[in-house]
Short mmCIF file of C-alpha atoms in Angstrom, two decimals:
data_model
loop_
_atom_site.label_atom_id
_atom_site.label_comp_id
_atom_site.label_asym_id
_atom_site.label_seq_id
_atom_site.Cartn_x
_atom_site.Cartn_y
_atom_site.Cartn_z
CA ASP T 1 -35.32 108.71 79.80
CA ASP T 2 -37.53 110.02 82.46
CA MET T 3 -39.25 106.48 84.08
CA ALA T 4 -40.68 108.68 87.23
CA LEU T 5 -45.00 106.72 87.40
CA ASP T 6 -47.11 109.44 86.58
CA LEU T 7 -49.46 108.42 89.36
CA ALA T 8 -52.73 111.17 87.88
CA GLY T 9 -52.20 110.55 84.32
CA LEU T 10 -52.78 105.69 85.46
CA LEU T 11 -56.18 106.92 87.38
CA LYS T 12 -57.68 108.62 84.25
CA ALA T 13 -56.53 106.20 81.43
CA ILE T 14 -58.22 103.31 84.58
CA GLY T 15 -60.77 105.82 84.60
CA GLY T 16 -61.16 106.16 81.00
CA ALA T 17 -61.47 102.01 80.46
CA LEU T 18 -64.13 102.02 82.97
CA ARG T 19 -66.79 103.20 81.26
CA TRP T 20 -66.78 100.66 78.55
CA LEU T 21 -64.80 97.81 80.58
CA LEU T 22 -67.64 97.91 83.66
CA PRO T 23 -71.03 97.09 80.77
CA LEU T 24 -68.98 94.77 79.31
CA VAL T 25 -68.10 93.29 82.62
CA PHE T 26 -71.94 93.10 83.10
CA ILE T 27 -73.46 91.73 79.99
CA VAL T 28 -70.54 88.92 80.37
CA ALA T 29 -72.06 88.16 84.01
CA ALA T 30 -75.67 89.17 82.44
CA SER T 31 -75.34 86.25 79.93
CA VAL T 32 -72.97 83.37 82.32
CA PHE T 33 -75.87 83.42 84.61
CA LEU T 34 -79.11 83.71 81.65
CA VAL T 35 -77.10 79.98 80.17
CA LEU T 36 -76.53 78.56 83.99
CA GLN T 37 -80.39 78.85 84.15
CA PHE T 38 -80.85 76.65 81.15
CA VAL T 39 -78.02 73.92 82.43
CA PRO T 40 -79.99 71.44 84.33
CA SER T 41 -77.91 71.00 88.17
CA LYS T 42 -76.26 67.85 88.68
CA TYR T 43 -76.46 65.55 91.62
CA LYS T 44 -73.60 63.07 92.34
CA GLY T 45 -74.35 59.79 94.73
CA GLU T 46 -71.11 57.92 96.71
CA ALA T 47 -71.05 54.41 97.67
CA ARG T 48 -68.33 52.56 99.16
CA VAL T 49 -66.36 49.96 99.66
CA LEU T 50 -63.84 48.18 102.27
CA ILE T 51 -61.50 46.13 100.58
CA GLU T 52 -60.87 42.71 103.19
CA SER T 53 -59.33 39.44 103.63
CA LYS T 54 -61.68 36.99 104.81
CA ASP T 55 -60.96 32.70 104.88
CA SER T 56 -59.98 30.93 101.93
CA ASP T 57 -62.51 29.67 100.19
CA TYR T 58 -60.93 25.86 100.48
CA PRO T 59 -62.58 24.24 103.44
CA GLY T 60 -59.59 22.64 106.42
CA THR T 61 -57.62 25.07 104.57
CA THR T 62 -56.18 29.64 105.37
CA ARG T 63 -54.68 32.11 102.94
CA GLY T 64 -51.36 31.96 103.53
CA VAL T 65 -49.22 35.66 103.76
CA GLU T 66 -48.08 36.26 100.35
CA GLU T 67 -52.68 35.88 99.25
CA GLU T 68 -53.02 37.86 101.74
CA ARG T 69 -50.08 40.22 100.59
CA ALA T 70 -51.62 39.43 97.01
CA VAL T 71 -55.33 40.80 98.14
CA LEU T 72 -54.43 43.68 100.01
CA ASP T 73 -51.72 45.43 98.77
CA ASN T 74 -51.74 48.80 96.33
CA GLU T 75 -52.25 46.00 92.85
CA GLY T 76 -55.26 44.56 94.90
CA VAL T 77 -56.75 47.55 95.31
CA ALA T 78 -56.13 48.38 92.10
CA SER T 79 -57.37 45.07 90.81
CA GLN T 80 -60.46 46.45 92.23
CA VAL T 81 -60.54 49.41 91.06
CA GLN T 82 -60.24 48.00 87.50
CA LEU T 83 -63.09 44.79 88.24
CA LEU T 84 -66.08 47.95 89.07
CA LYS T 85 -64.77 49.86 86.15
CA SER T 86 -65.43 47.08 83.70
CA ALA T 87 -67.73 47.21 81.18
CA ASP T 88 -69.33 44.05 82.20
CA LEU T 89 -70.44 45.03 85.38
CA ALA T 90 -71.91 48.71 83.61
CA ARG T 91 -73.80 46.51 81.39
CA ARG T 92 -75.69 45.05 84.50
CA VAL T 93 -76.33 47.84 86.23
CA ALA T 94 -77.10 49.59 82.85
CA LYS T 95 -80.19 46.08 82.18
CA ARG T 96 -80.91 46.48 86.67
CA LEU T 97 -82.16 50.28 86.67
CA ASP T 98 -82.98 50.02 82.62
CA LEU T 99 -80.98 52.62 81.58
CA ALA T 100 -82.26 53.24 78.29
CA SER T 101 -85.55 53.93 79.27
CA ILE T 102 -84.62 57.06 80.43
CA ALA T 103 -83.58 60.49 78.92
CA GLU T 104 -81.37 61.57 80.31
CA PHE T 105 -79.55 58.23 78.64
CA GLU T 106 -80.06 59.12 75.66
CA ALA T 107 -77.36 60.63 74.62
CA HIS T 108 -78.01 62.23 71.46
CA SER T 109 -76.18 65.32 72.18
CA GLY T 110 -73.88 65.01 69.71
CA ALA T 111 -76.13 65.64 66.88
CA GLY T 112 -75.21 69.29 65.47
CA ILE T 113 -73.78 70.43 62.24
CA VAL T 114 -70.42 70.30 63.29
CA SER T 115 -70.80 66.41 64.71
CA ASP T 116 -72.22 66.07 61.03
CA ALA T 117 -69.09 67.38 59.75
CA LEU T 118 -66.99 65.21 61.09
CA VAL T 119 -69.17 62.12 60.17
CA MET T 120 -68.38 63.61 57.05
CA LEU T 121 -65.09 63.65 57.22
CA GLY T 122 -64.91 60.27 59.01
CA ILE T 123 -63.16 61.88 62.45
CA SER T 124 -66.81 60.91 64.10
CA ARG T 125 -68.74 58.06 64.35
CA ASP T 126 -72.13 57.98 62.89
CA PRO T 127 -74.94 59.09 66.09
CA ALA T 128 -77.76 56.57 63.95
CA ARG T 129 -74.90 53.66 63.71
CA ILE T 130 -74.63 53.62 67.17
CA SER T 131 -76.04 51.32 69.25
CA PRO T 132 -78.38 52.73 72.38
CA GLU T 133 -76.41 49.72 75.47
CA GLU T 134 -73.30 51.93 73.42
CA ARG T 135 -74.95 55.24 73.66
CA VAL T 136 -75.87 54.35 77.63
CA LEU T 137 -72.70 53.17 78.17
CA LYS T 138 -71.55 56.35 76.87
CA VAL T 139 -73.77 58.90 79.13
CA PHE T 140 -72.63 56.11 82.00
CA TYR T 141 -69.02 56.13 81.87
CA GLU T 142 -68.36 60.04 80.85
CA ASN T 143 -70.97 60.48 84.41
CA LEU T 144 -68.45 58.40 86.59
CA ASP T 145 -65.53 58.09 88.65
CA ILE T 146 -64.38 55.47 90.66
CA TYR T 147 -61.03 55.43 92.40
CA ARG T 148 -59.17 54.37 96.25
CA LEU T 149 -59.38 56.94 99.06
CA GLU T 150 -55.80 57.65 99.28
CA GLY T 151 -54.06 55.10 101.87
CA SER T 152 -57.04 53.71 103.03
CA ARG T 153 -58.14 50.39 101.62
CA VAL T 154 -61.40 51.50 100.65
CA ILE T 155 -62.88 52.32 97.26
CA ALA T 156 -65.63 54.91 96.23
CA VAL T 157 -67.85 55.00 94.16
CA ASP T 158 -69.08 58.21 92.12
CA PHE T 159 -71.75 59.35 90.29
CA SER T 160 -73.59 61.95 88.74
CA ALA T 161 -76.91 63.18 87.52
CA GLN T 162 -79.63 64.83 87.39
CA ASP T 163 -82.22 62.69 89.61
CA PRO T 164 -80.59 62.77 92.95
CA GLU T 165 -82.44 58.94 93.04
CA LEU T 166 -80.39 57.53 90.29
CA ALA T 167 -77.14 59.10 91.16
CA ALA T 168 -78.04 57.74 93.99
CA ALA T 169 -79.63 53.85 93.27
CA VAL T 170 -76.59 53.91 90.82
CA ALA T 171 -73.90 53.84 92.58
CA ASN T 172 -75.44 51.67 95.32
CA THR T 173 -76.34 49.59 92.30
CA ILE T 174 -72.75 49.30 91.26
CA LEU T 175 -71.34 48.06 94.11
CA ASP T 176 -74.83 45.58 94.77
CA GLU T 177 -73.61 43.87 91.20
CA TYR T 178 -70.06 44.41 92.47
CA ILE T 179 -70.49 42.34 95.51
CA SER T 180 -72.86 39.34 93.91
CA LEU T 181 -70.21 38.65 90.94
CA GLN T 182 -67.93 38.20 93.86
CA SER T 183 -70.16 35.70 96.13
CA SER T 184 -71.24 34.08 92.41
CA ALA T 185 -66.95 33.71 91.86
CA LYS T 186 -66.46 32.45 95.07
CA ARG T 187 -70.13 29.49 95.48
CA LYS T 188 -68.59 28.36 92.32
CA THR T 189 -65.06 28.13 93.54
CA THR T 190 -66.55 25.89 96.79
CA GLU T 191 -68.57 23.97 94.19
CA PHE T 192 -65.48 22.87 92.60
CA ALA T 193 -63.94 22.28 95.74
CA THR T 194 -66.34 20.00 96.86
CA THR T 195 -66.63 17.97 93.18
CA SER T 196 -62.86 17.65 93.53
CA LEU T 197 -63.21 16.11 97.47
CA GLU T 198 -66.74 13.43 96.88
CA PRO T 199 -63.92 10.96 95.50
CA GLN T 200 -61.80 11.58 98.62
CA ILE T 201 -65.54 11.60 100.97
CA GLU T 202 -66.64 8.50 98.63
CA ASN T 203 -63.61 6.79 99.82
CA LEU T 204 -63.72 7.44 103.89
CA LYS T 205 -66.95 6.28 103.90
CA ALA T 206 -65.84 3.09 103.00
CA GLU T 207 -62.39 3.58 105.43
CA VAL T 208 -65.82 4.45 108.15
CA GLN T 209 -67.49 1.57 107.25
CA ALA T 210 -65.34 -1.50 106.63
CA ALA T 211 -64.11 -0.21 110.04
CA ARG T 212 -67.27 -0.86 111.55
CA LYS T 213 -67.36 -4.01 110.13
CA ALA T 214 -63.92 -5.03 111.31
CA VAL T 215 -64.99 -3.71 114.56
CA GLU T 216 -68.34 -5.31 115.29
CA ASP T 217 -67.08 -8.40 113.38
CA PHE T 218 -64.37 -8.95 116.81
CA ARG T 219 -66.96 -7.83 119.23
CA ALA T 220 -69.03 -11.25 118.02
CA HIS T 221 -65.68 -13.02 117.74
CA ALA T 222 -65.37 -12.25 121.70
CA ASP T 223 -68.61 -12.13 122.55
CA LEU T 224 -68.91 -8.76 123.65
#
């Protein structure tokens, strides 16, 4: 019935617990320190790209207000983030940097008793049946983070790797390939527009030639 706190008894209990608590804390800390010595360091490469509006691809035309808004609004920037995460872009980066030849991208860490049991139960896929490209993409996406910087039209591309130069190279190559794909799409659009305008250009050339001939005939007839 007495709810008074026995401070001396409490301190005595804590002192008695310290005899096994301190060694336990020391053992856990030493174990964590030893385990971390075998964990490879990882470096993060960062790259940024600004989504901005440019002139229309068609000669002599300008973007409308709605088209501008579609490029620069939240949905437009989010769409560009999804393009940066596309598997096609990832394959281009992997091929350009030959990621399959780098040990870090072999992705064999799933082998073991637990993994074998999951494969036998049909829960997990057999690592031996996974193609090298799939393994590379698996590691690629595990270390990739692409997001939009809050309150801006800037997209951040972060990639982590054991080699700092590799981390930077992958982040930069992702943006290089992304810009290359965008430029290629614009070139195709421009070529299509040029092809569509060729009949009109030919008609205008014929009209110009007819007009010149008419002028020459008039000058000759008027003795000018």
